Amino acid sequence: MDGYLGSYATLGLLLLVSVLFFVMAFTANRVLRPGRPAEPPGKRASYECGLDPVGGDWAQMQIRYYVYAYLYVLFAVEAVFLFPWAVVFDRPGFGLVTVVEMAIFVAVLALGILYAWRRNILRWT
């Protein structure tokens, strides 16, 4: 398939084959499955390492775990932005501009940490 639309024809053919494969797989699943699947006793019970479940299924978590996880992900992702800055910093014409931009970026990070510290979010009790 050459020409301007050749690559689109290849893409269209690939999409058509993938849709046909998807439809055939689900059709085969519907045809080959049992008419009325068995429901053995205990199928929907909780599984705890081979032991019988103890207690109810309601477990309440404290929000601080999620706050710690969110803060970690937030600052870890923002720390990744420091690497491209370090690469661009030594190029000609980027010196002062990149320093000012990174100072603003680090100031926003510092404000976030200061806010979390002042609200006692980082205190583990």
PDB file of C-alpha atoms in Angstrom:
ATOM      1  CA  MET A   1       0.000   0.000   0.000  1.00  0.00           C
ATOM      2  CA  ASP A   2       1.841   2.989  -1.291  1.00  0.00           C
ATOM      3  CA  GLY A   3       0.866   6.580  -1.673  1.00  0.00           C
ATOM      4  CA  TYR A   4      -0.582   9.204   0.568  1.00  0.00           C
ATOM      5  CA  LEU A   5      -3.428   7.124   1.997  1.00  0.00           C
ATOM      6  CA  GLY A   6      -1.484   3.864   2.214  1.00  0.00           C
ATOM      7  CA  SER A   7      -0.625   4.217   5.869  1.00  0.00           C
ATOM      8  CA  TYR A   8      -4.245   5.081   6.699  1.00  0.00           C
ATOM      9  CA  ALA A   9      -5.413   1.981   4.850  1.00  0.00           C
ATOM     10  CA  THR A  10      -2.995  -0.118   6.905  1.00  0.00           C
ATOM     11  CA  LEU A  11      -4.271   1.481  10.102  1.00  0.00           C
ATOM     12  CA  GLY A  12      -7.878   0.935   9.066  1.00  0.00           C
ATOM     13  CA  LEU A  13      -7.188  -2.708   8.250  1.00  0.00           C
ATOM     14  CA  LEU A  14      -5.517  -3.199  11.628  1.00  0.00           C
ATOM     15  CA  LEU A  15      -8.466  -1.598  13.426  1.00  0.00           C
ATOM     16  CA  LEU A  16     -10.915  -3.773  11.478  1.00  0.00           C
ATOM     17  CA  VAL A  17      -8.992  -6.957  12.345  1.00  0.00           C
ATOM     18  CA  SER A  18      -8.813  -5.969  16.015  1.00  0.00           C
ATOM     19  CA  VAL A  19     -12.557  -5.264  16.187  1.00  0.00           C
ATOM     20  CA  LEU A  20     -13.311  -8.589  14.467  1.00  0.00           C
ATOM     21  CA  PHE A  21     -11.029 -10.410  16.915  1.00  0.00           C
ATOM     22  CA  PHE A  22     -12.777  -8.709  19.837  1.00  0.00           C
ATOM     23  CA  VAL A  23     -16.237  -9.628  18.560  1.00  0.00           C
ATOM     24  CA  MET A  24     -15.195 -13.221  17.793  1.00  0.00           C
ATOM     25  CA  ALA A  25     -13.674 -13.668  21.274  1.00  0.00           C
ATOM     26  CA  PHE A  26     -16.818 -12.472  23.037  1.00  0.00           C
ATOM     27  CA  THR A  27     -19.025 -14.528  20.740  1.00  0.00           C
ATOM     28  CA  ALA A  28     -16.968 -17.656  21.449  1.00  0.00           C
ATOM     29  CA  ASN A  29     -17.220 -16.930  25.165  1.00  0.00           C
ATOM     30  CA  ARG A  30     -21.003 -16.653  24.976  1.00  0.00           C
ATOM     31  CA  VAL A  31     -21.354 -19.826  22.881  1.00  0.00           C
ATOM     32  CA  LEU A  32     -18.973 -22.017  24.893  1.00  0.00           C
ATOM     33  CA  ARG A  33     -19.969 -21.043  28.440  1.00  0.00           C
ATOM     34  CA  PRO A  34     -22.386 -23.180  30.437  1.00  0.00           C
ATOM     35  CA  GLY A  35     -26.032 -22.193  30.181  1.00  0.00           C
ATOM     36  CA  ARG A  36     -26.507 -21.913  33.918  1.00  0.00           C
ATOM     37  CA  PRO A  37     -23.170 -21.479  35.712  1.00  0.00           C
ATOM     38  CA  ALA A  38     -22.879 -23.403  38.971  1.00  0.00           C
ATOM     39  CA  GLU A  39     -22.914 -21.503  42.226  1.00  0.00           C
ATOM     40  CA  PRO A  40     -20.945 -23.657  44.675  1.00  0.00           C
ATOM     41  CA  PRO A  41     -21.372 -22.892  48.374  1.00  0.00           C
ATOM     42  CA  GLY A  42     -18.950 -20.295  49.642  1.00  0.00           C
ATOM     43  CA  LYS A  43     -18.089 -18.929  46.194  1.00  0.00           C
ATOM     44  CA  ARG A  44     -18.811 -15.352  47.163  1.00  0.00           C
ATOM     45  CA  ALA A  45     -17.282 -15.559  50.651  1.00  0.00           C
ATOM     46  CA  SER A  46     -14.171 -13.583  51.517  1.00  0.00           C
ATOM     47  CA  TYR A  47     -10.891 -15.447  51.256  1.00  0.00           C
ATOM     48  CA  GLU A  48      -8.328 -14.937  53.999  1.00  0.00           C
ATOM     49  CA  CYS A  49      -5.304 -17.153  53.333  1.00  0.00           C
ATOM     50  CA  GLY A  50      -7.268 -20.382  53.429  1.00  0.00           C
ATOM     51  CA  LEU A  51      -8.883 -19.601  56.778  1.00  0.00           C
ATOM     52  CA  ASP A  52     -12.543 -18.969  57.390  1.00  0.00           C
ATOM     53  CA  PRO A  53     -13.348 -15.246  57.366  1.00  0.00           C
ATOM     54  CA  VAL A  54     -13.561 -13.661  60.796  1.00  0.00           C
ATOM     55  CA  GLY A  55     -15.679 -10.623  61.533  1.00  0.00           C
ATOM     56  CA  GLY A  56     -17.522  -8.340  59.166  1.00  0.00           C
ATOM     57  CA  ASP A  57     -16.447  -6.886  55.883  1.00  0.00           C
ATOM     58  CA  TRP A  58     -16.449  -3.275  57.045  1.00  0.00           C
ATOM     59  CA  ALA A  59     -12.999  -1.858  57.748  1.00  0.00           C
ATOM     60  CA  GLN A  60     -12.622   1.822  58.391  1.00  0.00           C
ATOM     61  CA  MET A  61      -9.373   3.494  57.330  1.00  0.00           C
ATOM     62  CA  GLN A  62      -8.087   6.794  58.601  1.00  0.00           C
ATOM     63  CA  ILE A  63      -7.769   9.566  56.046  1.00  0.00           C
ATOM     64  CA  ARG A  64      -4.183  10.312  57.071  1.00  0.00           C
ATOM     65  CA  TYR A  65      -2.909   7.282  55.147  1.00  0.00           C
ATOM     66  CA  TYR A  66      -4.351   8.698  51.956  1.00  0.00           C
ATOM     67  CA  VAL A  67      -3.008  12.165  52.728  1.00  0.00           C
ATOM     68  CA  TYR A  68       0.499  10.774  53.195  1.00  0.00           C
ATOM     69  CA  ALA A  69       0.223   8.821  49.951  1.00  0.00           C
ATOM     70  CA  TYR A  70      -1.096  11.871  48.101  1.00  0.00           C
ATOM     71  CA  LEU A  71       1.643  14.119  49.436  1.00  0.00           C
ATOM     72  CA  TYR A  72       4.296  11.558  48.541  1.00  0.00           C
ATOM     73  CA  VAL A  73       3.042  11.187  44.989  1.00  0.00           C
ATOM     74  CA  LEU A  74       2.666  14.938  44.621  1.00  0.00           C
ATOM     75  CA  PHE A  75       6.197  15.751  45.729  1.00  0.00           C
ATOM     76  CA  ALA A  76       7.748  12.753  43.943  1.00  0.00           C
ATOM     77  CA  VAL A  77       6.197  13.781  40.641  1.00  0.00           C
ATOM     78  CA  GLU A  78       7.186  17.382  41.136  1.00  0.00           C
ATOM     79  CA  ALA A  79      10.726  16.309  41.977  1.00  0.00           C
ATOM     80  CA  VAL A  80      10.909  14.654  38.556  1.00  0.00           C
ATOM     81  CA  PHE A  81      10.595  18.124  37.019  1.00  0.00           C
ATOM     82  CA  LEU A  82      13.937  19.059  38.577  1.00  0.00           C
ATOM     83  CA  PHE A  83      15.848  16.745  36.209  1.00  0.00           C
ATOM     84  CA  PRO A  84      14.976  18.515  32.923  1.00  0.00           C
ATOM     85  CA  TRP A  85      15.785  21.807  34.616  1.00  0.00           C
ATOM     86  CA  ALA A  86      19.242  20.516  35.527  1.00  0.00           C
ATOM     87  CA  VAL A  87      19.814  19.480  31.904  1.00  0.00           C
ATOM     88  CA  VAL A  88      18.746  22.838  30.442  1.00  0.00           C
ATOM     89  CA  PHE A  89      20.477  24.946  33.087  1.00  0.00           C
ATOM     90  CA  ASP A  90      23.976  24.811  31.565  1.00  0.00           C
ATOM     91  CA  ARG A  91      22.869  25.702  28.016  1.00  0.00           C
ATOM     92  CA  PRO A  92      23.682  29.221  26.811  1.00  0.00           C
ATOM     93  CA  GLY A  93      20.900  31.754  27.260  1.00  0.00           C
ATOM     94  CA  PHE A  94      18.982  29.766  29.862  1.00  0.00           C
ATOM     95  CA  GLY A  95      20.942  30.635  33.016  1.00  0.00           C
ATOM     96  CA  LEU A  96      19.008  33.398  34.783  1.00  0.00           C
ATOM     97  CA  VAL A  97      15.618  32.523  33.312  1.00  0.00           C
ATOM     98  CA  THR A  98      15.798  28.922  34.446  1.00  0.00           C
ATOM     99  CA  VAL A  99      17.033  29.891  37.899  1.00  0.00           C
ATOM    100  CA  VAL A 100      14.061  32.244  38.382  1.00  0.00           C
ATOM    101  CA  GLU A 101      11.574  29.675  37.073  1.00  0.00           C
ATOM    102  CA  MET A 102      12.978  26.961  39.315  1.00  0.00           C
ATOM    103  CA  ALA A 103      13.009  29.329  42.293  1.00  0.00           C
ATOM    104  CA  ILE A 104       9.273  29.909  41.753  1.00  0.00           C
ATOM    105  CA  PHE A 105       8.707  26.159  41.376  1.00  0.00           C
ATOM    106  CA  VAL A 106      10.622  25.311  44.558  1.00  0.00           C
ATOM    107  CA  ALA A 107       8.825  28.150  46.393  1.00  0.00           C
ATOM    108  CA  VAL A 108       5.461  26.599  45.497  1.00  0.00           C
ATOM    109  CA  LEU A 109       6.728  23.233  46.759  1.00  0.00           C
ATOM    110  CA  ALA A 110       7.979  24.859  49.951  1.00  0.00           C
ATOM    111  CA  LEU A 111       4.600  26.533  50.464  1.00  0.00           C
ATOM    112  CA  GLY A 112       2.912  23.149  50.106  1.00  0.00           C
ATOM    113  CA  ILE A 113       5.176  21.557  52.690  1.00  0.00           C
ATOM    114  CA  LEU A 114       4.793  24.566  55.000  1.00  0.00           C
ATOM    115  CA  TYR A 115       1.005  24.362  54.696  1.00  0.00           C
ATOM    116  CA  ALA A 116       1.046  20.633  55.501  1.00  0.00           C
ATOM    117  CA  TRP A 117       3.367  21.234  58.445  1.00  0.00           C
ATOM    118  CA  ARG A 118       1.302  24.119  59.853  1.00  0.00           C
ATOM    119  CA  ARG A 119      -1.933  22.081  59.622  1.00  0.00           C
ATOM    120  CA  ASN A 120      -0.211  19.190  61.482  1.00  0.00           C
ATOM    121  CA  ILE A 121      -0.878  16.892  58.545  1.00  0.00           C
ATOM    122  CA  LEU A 122       2.632  15.495  58.756  1.00  0.00           C
ATOM    123  CA  ARG A 123       2.355  14.576  62.458  1.00  0.00           C
ATOM    124  CA  TRP A 124       1.879  10.866  63.004  1.00  0.00           C
ATOM    125  CA  THR A 125       0.006  10.106  66.226  1.00  0.00           C
TER     126      THR A 125
END
